[in-house]
PDB file of C-alpha atoms in Angstrom:
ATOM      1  CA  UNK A   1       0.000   0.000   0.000  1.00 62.00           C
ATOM      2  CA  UNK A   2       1.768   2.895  -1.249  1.00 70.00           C
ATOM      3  CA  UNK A   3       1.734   6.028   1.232  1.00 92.00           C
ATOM      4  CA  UNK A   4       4.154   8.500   3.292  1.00 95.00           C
ATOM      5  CA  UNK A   5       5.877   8.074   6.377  1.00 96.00           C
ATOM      6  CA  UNK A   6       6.594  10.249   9.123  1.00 96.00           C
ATOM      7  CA  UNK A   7       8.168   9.074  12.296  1.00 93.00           C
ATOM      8  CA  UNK A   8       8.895   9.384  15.357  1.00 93.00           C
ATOM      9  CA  UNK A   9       5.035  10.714  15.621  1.00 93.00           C
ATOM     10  CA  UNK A  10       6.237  12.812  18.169  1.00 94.00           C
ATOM     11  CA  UNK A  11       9.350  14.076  19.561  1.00 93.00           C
ATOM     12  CA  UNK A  12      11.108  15.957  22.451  1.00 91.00           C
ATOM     13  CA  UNK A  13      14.204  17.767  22.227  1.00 87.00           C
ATOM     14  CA  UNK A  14      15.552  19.493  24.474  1.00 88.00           C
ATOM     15  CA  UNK A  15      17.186  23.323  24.201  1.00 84.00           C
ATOM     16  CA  UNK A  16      20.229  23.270  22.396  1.00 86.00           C
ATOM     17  CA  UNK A  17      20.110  20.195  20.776  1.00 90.00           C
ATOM     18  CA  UNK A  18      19.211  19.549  16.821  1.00 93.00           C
ATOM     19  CA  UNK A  19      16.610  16.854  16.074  1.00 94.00           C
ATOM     20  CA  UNK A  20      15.771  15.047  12.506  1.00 96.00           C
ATOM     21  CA  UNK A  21      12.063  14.076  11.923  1.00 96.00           C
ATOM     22  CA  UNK A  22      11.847  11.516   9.047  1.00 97.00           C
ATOM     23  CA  UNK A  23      10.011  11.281   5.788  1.00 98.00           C
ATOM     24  CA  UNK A  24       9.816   8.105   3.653  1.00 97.00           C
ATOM     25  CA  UNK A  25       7.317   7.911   0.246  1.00 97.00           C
ATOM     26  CA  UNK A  26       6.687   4.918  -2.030  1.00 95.00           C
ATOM     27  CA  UNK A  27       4.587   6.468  -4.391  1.00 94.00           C
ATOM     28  CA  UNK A  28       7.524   7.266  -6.903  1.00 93.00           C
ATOM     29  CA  UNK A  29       6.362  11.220  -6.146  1.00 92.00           C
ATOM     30  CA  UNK A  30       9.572  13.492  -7.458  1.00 91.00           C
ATOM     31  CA  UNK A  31       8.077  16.250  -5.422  1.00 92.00           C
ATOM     32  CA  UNK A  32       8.334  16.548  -1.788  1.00 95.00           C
ATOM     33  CA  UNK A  33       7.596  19.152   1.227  1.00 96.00           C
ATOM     34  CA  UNK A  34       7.488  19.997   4.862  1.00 97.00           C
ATOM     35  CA  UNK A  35       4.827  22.294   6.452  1.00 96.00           C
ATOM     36  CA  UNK A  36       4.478  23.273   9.821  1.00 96.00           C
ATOM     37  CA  UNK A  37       1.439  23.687  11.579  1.00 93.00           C
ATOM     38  CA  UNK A  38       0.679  26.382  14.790  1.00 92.00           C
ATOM     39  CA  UNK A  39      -2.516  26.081  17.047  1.00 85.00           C
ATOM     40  CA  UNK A  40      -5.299  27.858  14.978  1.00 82.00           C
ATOM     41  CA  UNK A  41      -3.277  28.293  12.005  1.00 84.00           C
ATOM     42  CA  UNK A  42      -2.587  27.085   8.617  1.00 87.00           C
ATOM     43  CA  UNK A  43      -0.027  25.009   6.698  1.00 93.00           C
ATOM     44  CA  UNK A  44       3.218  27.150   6.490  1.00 95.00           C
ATOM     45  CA  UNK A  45       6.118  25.633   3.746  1.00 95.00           C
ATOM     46  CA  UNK A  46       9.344  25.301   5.135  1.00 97.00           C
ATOM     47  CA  UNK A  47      11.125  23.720   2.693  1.00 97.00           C
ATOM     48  CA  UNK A  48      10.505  21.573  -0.665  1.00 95.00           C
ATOM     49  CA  UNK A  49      12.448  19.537  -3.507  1.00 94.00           C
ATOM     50  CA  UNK A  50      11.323  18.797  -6.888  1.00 90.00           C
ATOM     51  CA  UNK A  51      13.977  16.187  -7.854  1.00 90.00           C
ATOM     52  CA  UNK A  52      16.874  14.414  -5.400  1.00 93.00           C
ATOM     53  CA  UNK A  53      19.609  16.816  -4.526  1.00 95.00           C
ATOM     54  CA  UNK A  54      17.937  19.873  -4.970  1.00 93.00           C
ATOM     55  CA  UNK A  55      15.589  21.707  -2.582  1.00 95.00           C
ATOM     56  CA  UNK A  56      14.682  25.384  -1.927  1.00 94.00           C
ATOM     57  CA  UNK A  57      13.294  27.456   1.118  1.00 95.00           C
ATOM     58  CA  UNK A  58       9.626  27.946   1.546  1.00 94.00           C
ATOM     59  CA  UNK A  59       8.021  30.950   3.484  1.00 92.00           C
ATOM     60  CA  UNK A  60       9.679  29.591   7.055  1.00 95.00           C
ATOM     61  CA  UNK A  61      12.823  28.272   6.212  1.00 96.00           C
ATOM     62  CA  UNK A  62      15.357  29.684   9.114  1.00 96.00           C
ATOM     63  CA  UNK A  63      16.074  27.104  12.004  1.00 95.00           C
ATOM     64  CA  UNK A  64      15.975  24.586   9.262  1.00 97.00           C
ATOM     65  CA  UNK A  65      17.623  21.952   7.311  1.00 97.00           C
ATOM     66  CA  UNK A  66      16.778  19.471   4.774  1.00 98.00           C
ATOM     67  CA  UNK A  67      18.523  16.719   2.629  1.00 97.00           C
ATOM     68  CA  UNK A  68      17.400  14.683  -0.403  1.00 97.00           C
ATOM     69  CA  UNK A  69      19.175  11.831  -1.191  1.00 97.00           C
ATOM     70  CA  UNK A  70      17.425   9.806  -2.689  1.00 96.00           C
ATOM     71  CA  UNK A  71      14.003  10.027  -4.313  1.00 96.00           C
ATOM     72  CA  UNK A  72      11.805   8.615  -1.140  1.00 97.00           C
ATOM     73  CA  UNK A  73      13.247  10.087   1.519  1.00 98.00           C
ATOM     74  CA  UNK A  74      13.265  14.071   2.696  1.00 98.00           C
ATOM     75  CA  UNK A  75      14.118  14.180   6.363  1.00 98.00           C
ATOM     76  CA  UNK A  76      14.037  17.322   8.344  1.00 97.00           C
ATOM     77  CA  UNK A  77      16.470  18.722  10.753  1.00 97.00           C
ATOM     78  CA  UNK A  78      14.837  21.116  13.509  1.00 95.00           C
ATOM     79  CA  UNK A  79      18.154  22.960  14.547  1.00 93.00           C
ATOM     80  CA  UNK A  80      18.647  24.992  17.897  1.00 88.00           C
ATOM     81  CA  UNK A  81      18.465  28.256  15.422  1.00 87.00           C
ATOM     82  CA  UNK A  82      14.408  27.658  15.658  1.00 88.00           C
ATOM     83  CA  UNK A  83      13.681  29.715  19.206  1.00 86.00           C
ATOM     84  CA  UNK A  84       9.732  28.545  18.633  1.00 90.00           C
ATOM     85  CA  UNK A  85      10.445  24.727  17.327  1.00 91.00           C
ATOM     86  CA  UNK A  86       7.167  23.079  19.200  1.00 93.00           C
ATOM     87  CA  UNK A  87       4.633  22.828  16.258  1.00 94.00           C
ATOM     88  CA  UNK A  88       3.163  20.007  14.547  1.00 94.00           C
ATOM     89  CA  UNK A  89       5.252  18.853  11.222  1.00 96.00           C
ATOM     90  CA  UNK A  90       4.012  17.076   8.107  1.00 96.00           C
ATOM     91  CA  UNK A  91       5.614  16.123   4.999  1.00 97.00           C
ATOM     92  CA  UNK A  92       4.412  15.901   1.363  1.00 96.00           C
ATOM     93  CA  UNK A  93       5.068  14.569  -1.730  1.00 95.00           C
ATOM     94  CA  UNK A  94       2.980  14.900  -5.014  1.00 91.00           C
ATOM     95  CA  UNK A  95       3.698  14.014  -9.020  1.00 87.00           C
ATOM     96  CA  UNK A  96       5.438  16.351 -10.942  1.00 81.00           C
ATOM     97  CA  UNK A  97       4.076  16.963 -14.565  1.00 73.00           C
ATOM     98  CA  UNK A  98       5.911  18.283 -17.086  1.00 70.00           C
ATOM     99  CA  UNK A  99       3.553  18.772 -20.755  1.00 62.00           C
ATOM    100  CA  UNK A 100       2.390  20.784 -22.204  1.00 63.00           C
ATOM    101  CA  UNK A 101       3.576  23.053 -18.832  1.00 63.00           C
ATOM    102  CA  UNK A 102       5.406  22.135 -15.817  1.00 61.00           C
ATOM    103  CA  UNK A 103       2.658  21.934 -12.811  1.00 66.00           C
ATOM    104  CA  UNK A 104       2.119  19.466  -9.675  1.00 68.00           C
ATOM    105  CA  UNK A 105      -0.736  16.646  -8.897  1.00 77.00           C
ATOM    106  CA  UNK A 106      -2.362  17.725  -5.835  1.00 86.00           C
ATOM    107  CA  UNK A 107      -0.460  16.623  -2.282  1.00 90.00           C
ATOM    108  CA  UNK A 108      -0.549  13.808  -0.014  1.00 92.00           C
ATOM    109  CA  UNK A 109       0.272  13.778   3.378  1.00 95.00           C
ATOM    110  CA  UNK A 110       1.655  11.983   5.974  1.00 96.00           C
ATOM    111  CA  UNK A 111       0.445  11.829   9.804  1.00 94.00           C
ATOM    112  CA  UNK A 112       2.740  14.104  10.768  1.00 95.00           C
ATOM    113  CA  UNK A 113       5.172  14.586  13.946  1.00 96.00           C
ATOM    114  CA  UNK A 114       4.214  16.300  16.949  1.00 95.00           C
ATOM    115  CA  UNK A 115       7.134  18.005  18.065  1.00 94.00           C
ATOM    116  CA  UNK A 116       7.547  19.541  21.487  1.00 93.00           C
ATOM    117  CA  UNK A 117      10.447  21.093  23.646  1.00 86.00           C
ATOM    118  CA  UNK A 118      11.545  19.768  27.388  1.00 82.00           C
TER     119      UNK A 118
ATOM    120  CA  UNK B   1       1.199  38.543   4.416  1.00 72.00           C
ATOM    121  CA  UNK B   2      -1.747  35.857   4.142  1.00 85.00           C
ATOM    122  CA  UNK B   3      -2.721  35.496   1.012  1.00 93.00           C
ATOM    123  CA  UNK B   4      -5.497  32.907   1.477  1.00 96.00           C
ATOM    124  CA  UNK B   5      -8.117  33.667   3.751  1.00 95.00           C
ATOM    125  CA  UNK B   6     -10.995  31.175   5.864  1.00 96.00           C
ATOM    126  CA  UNK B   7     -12.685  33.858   7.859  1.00 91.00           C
ATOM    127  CA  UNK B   8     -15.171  31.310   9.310  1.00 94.00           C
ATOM    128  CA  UNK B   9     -13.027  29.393  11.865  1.00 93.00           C
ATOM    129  CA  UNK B  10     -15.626  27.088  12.676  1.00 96.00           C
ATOM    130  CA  UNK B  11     -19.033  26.127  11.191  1.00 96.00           C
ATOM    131  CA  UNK B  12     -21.698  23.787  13.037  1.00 97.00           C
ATOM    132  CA  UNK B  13     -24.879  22.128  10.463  1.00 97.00           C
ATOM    133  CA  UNK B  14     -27.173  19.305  10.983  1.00 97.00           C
ATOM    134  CA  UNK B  15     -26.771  15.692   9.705  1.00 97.00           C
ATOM    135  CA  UNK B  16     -28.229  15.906   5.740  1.00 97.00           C
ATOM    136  CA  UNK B  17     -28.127  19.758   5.370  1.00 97.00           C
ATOM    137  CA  UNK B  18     -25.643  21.396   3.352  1.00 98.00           C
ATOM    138  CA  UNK B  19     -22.603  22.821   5.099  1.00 97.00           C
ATOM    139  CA  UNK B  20     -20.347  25.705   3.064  1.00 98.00           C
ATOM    140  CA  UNK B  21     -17.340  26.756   3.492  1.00 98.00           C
ATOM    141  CA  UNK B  22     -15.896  29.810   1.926  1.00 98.00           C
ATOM    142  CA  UNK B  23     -12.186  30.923   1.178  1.00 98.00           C
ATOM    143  CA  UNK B  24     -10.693  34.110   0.097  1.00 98.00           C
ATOM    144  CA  UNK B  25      -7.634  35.179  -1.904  1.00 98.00           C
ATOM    145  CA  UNK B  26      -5.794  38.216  -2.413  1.00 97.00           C
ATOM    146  CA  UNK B  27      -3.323  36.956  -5.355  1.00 94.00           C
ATOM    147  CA  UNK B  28      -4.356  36.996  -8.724  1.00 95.00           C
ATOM    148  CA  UNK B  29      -1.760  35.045 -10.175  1.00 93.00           C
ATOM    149  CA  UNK B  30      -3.501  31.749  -8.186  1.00 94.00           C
ATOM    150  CA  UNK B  31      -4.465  29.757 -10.864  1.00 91.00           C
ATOM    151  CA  UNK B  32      -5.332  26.246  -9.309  1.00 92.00           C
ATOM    152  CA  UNK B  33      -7.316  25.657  -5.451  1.00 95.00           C
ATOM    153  CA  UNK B  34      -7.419  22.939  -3.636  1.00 95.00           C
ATOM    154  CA  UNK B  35      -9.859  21.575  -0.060  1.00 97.00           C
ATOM    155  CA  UNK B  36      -8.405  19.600   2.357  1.00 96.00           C
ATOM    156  CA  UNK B  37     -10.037  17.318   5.238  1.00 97.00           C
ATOM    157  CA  UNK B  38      -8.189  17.183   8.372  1.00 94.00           C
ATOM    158  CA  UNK B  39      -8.922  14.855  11.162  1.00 93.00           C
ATOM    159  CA  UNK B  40      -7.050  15.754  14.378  1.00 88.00           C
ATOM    160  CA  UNK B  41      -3.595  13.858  14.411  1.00 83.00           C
ATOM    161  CA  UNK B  42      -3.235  12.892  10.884  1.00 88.00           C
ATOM    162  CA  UNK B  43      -2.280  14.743   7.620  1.00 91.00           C
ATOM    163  CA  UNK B  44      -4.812  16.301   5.456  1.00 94.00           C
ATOM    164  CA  UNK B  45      -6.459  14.482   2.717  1.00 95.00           C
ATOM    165  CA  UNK B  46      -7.223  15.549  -0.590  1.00 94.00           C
ATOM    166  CA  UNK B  47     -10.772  16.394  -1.495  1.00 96.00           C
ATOM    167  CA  UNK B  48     -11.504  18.170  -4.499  1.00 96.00           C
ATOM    168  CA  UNK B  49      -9.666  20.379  -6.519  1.00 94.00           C
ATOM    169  CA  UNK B  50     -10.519  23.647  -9.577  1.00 94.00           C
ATOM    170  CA  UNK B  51      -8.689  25.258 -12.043  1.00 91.00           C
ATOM    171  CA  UNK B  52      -9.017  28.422 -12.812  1.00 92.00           C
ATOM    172  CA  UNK B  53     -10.579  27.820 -15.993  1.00 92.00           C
ATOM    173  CA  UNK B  54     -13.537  26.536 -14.508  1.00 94.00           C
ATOM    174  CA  UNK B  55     -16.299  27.656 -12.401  1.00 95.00           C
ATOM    175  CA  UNK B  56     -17.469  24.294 -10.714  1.00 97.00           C
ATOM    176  CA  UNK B  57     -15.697  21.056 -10.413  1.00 96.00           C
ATOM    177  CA  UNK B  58     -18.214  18.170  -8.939  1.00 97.00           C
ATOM    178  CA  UNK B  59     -17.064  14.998  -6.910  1.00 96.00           C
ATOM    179  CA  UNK B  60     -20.091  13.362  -5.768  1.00 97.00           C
ATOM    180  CA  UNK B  61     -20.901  14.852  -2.556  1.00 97.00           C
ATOM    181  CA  UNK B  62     -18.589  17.688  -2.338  1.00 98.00           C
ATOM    182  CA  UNK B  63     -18.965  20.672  -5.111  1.00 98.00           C
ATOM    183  CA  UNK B  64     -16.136  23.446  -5.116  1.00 98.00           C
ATOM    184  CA  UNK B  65     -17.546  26.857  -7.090  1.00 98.00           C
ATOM    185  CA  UNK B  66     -14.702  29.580  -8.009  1.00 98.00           C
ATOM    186  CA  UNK B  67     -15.107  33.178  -8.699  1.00 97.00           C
ATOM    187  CA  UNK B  68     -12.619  35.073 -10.065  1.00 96.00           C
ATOM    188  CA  UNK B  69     -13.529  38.179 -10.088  1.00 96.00           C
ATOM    189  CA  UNK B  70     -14.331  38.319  -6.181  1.00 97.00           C
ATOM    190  CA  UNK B  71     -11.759  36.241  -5.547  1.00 97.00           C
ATOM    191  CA  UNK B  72     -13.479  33.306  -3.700  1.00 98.00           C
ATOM    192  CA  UNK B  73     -13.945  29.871  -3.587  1.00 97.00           C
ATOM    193  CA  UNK B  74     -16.386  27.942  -1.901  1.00 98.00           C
ATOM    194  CA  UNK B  75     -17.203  24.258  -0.918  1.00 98.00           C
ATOM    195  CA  UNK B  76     -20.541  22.945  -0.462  1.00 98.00           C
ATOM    196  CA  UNK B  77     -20.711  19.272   0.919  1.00 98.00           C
ATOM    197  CA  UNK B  78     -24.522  17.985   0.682  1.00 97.00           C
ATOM    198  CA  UNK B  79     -26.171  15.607   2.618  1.00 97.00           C
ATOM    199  CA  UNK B  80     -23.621  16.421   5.535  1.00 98.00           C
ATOM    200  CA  UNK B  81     -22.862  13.209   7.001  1.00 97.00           C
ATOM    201  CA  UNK B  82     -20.975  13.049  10.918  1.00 95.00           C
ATOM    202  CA  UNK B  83     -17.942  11.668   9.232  1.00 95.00           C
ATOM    203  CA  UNK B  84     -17.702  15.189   7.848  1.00 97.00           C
ATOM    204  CA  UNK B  85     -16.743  16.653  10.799  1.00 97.00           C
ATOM    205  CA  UNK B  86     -13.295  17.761  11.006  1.00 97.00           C
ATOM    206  CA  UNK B  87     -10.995  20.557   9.706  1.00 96.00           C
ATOM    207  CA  UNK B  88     -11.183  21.898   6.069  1.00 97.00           C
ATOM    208  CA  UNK B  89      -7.761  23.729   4.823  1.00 97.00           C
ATOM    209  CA  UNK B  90      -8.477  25.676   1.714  1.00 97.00           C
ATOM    210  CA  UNK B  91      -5.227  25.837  -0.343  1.00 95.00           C
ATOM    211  CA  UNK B  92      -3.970  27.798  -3.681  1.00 94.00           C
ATOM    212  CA  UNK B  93      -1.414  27.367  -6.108  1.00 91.00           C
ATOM    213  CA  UNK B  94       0.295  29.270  -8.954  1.00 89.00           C
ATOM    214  CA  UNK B  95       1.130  26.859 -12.050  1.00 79.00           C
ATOM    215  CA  UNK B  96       4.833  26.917 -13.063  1.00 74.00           C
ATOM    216  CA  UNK B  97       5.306  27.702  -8.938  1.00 74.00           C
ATOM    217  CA  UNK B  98       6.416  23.621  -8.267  1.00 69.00           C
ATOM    218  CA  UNK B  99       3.592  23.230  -6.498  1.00 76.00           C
ATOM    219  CA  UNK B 100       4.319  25.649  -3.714  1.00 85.00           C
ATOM    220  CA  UNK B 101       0.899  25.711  -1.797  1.00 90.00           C
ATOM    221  CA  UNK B 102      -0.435  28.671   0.039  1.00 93.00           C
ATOM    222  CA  UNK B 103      -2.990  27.350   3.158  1.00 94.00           C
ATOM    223  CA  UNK B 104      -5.882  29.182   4.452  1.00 95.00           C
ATOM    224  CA  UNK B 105      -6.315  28.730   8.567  1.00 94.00           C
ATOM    225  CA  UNK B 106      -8.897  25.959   8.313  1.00 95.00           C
ATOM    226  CA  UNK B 107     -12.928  25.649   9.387  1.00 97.00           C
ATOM    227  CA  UNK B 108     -13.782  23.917  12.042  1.00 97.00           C
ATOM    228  CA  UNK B 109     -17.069  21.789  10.779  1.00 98.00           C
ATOM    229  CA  UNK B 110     -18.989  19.606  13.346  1.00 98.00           C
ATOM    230  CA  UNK B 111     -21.908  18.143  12.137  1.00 97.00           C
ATOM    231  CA  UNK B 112     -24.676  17.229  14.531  1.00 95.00           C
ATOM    232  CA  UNK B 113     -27.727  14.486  14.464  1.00 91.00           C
TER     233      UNK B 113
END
């Protein structure tokens, strides 16, 4: 059953320290993204990546880090530059289509990582 | 700068009536929308999607309608059924963008007996 990933569903970390929430897709998506959810907000990008080894900054990007490898997998590292890291995370990944113009398939998500501070 | 807009944070209708949901925009280079169903603890689903070409897309229960000019969308989900209730994210896009997605806060919908 092809779907996305996230684990751990949720997370501590304590001040100072860096902490890597993971993404894994088998749906053979080239696209892929992290959000962050507040309390009574929206979906806010953070970062994305159209194909492996390239990525760019969404609308939130500072405190952040991403890598992509290989096609199915787009972790995330929270870094101790993000003062206000507890939030709720989910990653992304849609189709990419390229004729007659470039434009993406609608997203799927995962169930996201809960992501609090000690 | 929020550029997609859910001014009703929450939204309460009876089992069978029609509930609808209404999103605003301020860009006028959006050019595809998207709703999205949110149960608490899990990632939003995919619903129903419009370009901007059209006016109306239809998926059995759930209708999205687009106006350009005004710059609004709106989602009308008839009968209402309890498994309804949850969190609806409106979303917009602008083609050639990579499928950067711009999120409205979300409506609350709770559907009663």
């Amino acid at each position: 059953d092809g779907g996305i990933t996230q684990s751990p569903k949720y997370l501590f970390r304590k001040e100072g320290q860096n902490v890597t929430l993971s993404c894994e897709q088998n749906l053979n998506h080239d696209a892929m993204y992290w959000y962050r959810q507040d309390p009574g907000q929206g979906l806010r990008l953070i970062y994305y990546s159209q194909i492996v080894n390239d990525f760019q900054k969404g609308d939130i990007a500072e405190g952040y880090s991403v890598s992509r490898e290989k096609k199915e997998s787009f972790p995330l590292t929270v870094t101790s530059a993000q003062k206000n890291p507890t939030a709720f995370y989910l990653c992304a990944s849609s189709k990419v289509m390229t004729a007659p113009r470039v434009y993406n398939q609608p997203q799927h998500f995962g169930d996201g990582t809960r992501l609090s501070i000690l | 700068d929020q550029q997609v807009k859910q001014n009703s944070p929450s939204l309460s209708v009876q089992e069978g009536r029609i509930s609808i949901l209404n999103c605003d925009y301020t860009n006028s280079m959006f050019d595809y929308f998207l709703w999205y169903k949110k149960y608490p603890a899990e990632g939003p689903t995919f619903l129903i999607s419009i370009s901007s070409i059209k006016d109306k897309n239809e998926d059995g229960r759930f209708t999205v309608f687009l106006n350009k000019s005004a710059k609004h969308l709106s989602l009308h989900i008839v009968p209402s059924q309890p498994g309804d209730s949850a969190v609806y994210f409106c979303a917009a896009s602008v083609t050639d963008s990579w499928g950067k997605l711009q999120f409205g806060a979300g409506t609350q919908v709770v559907v009663t007996p």
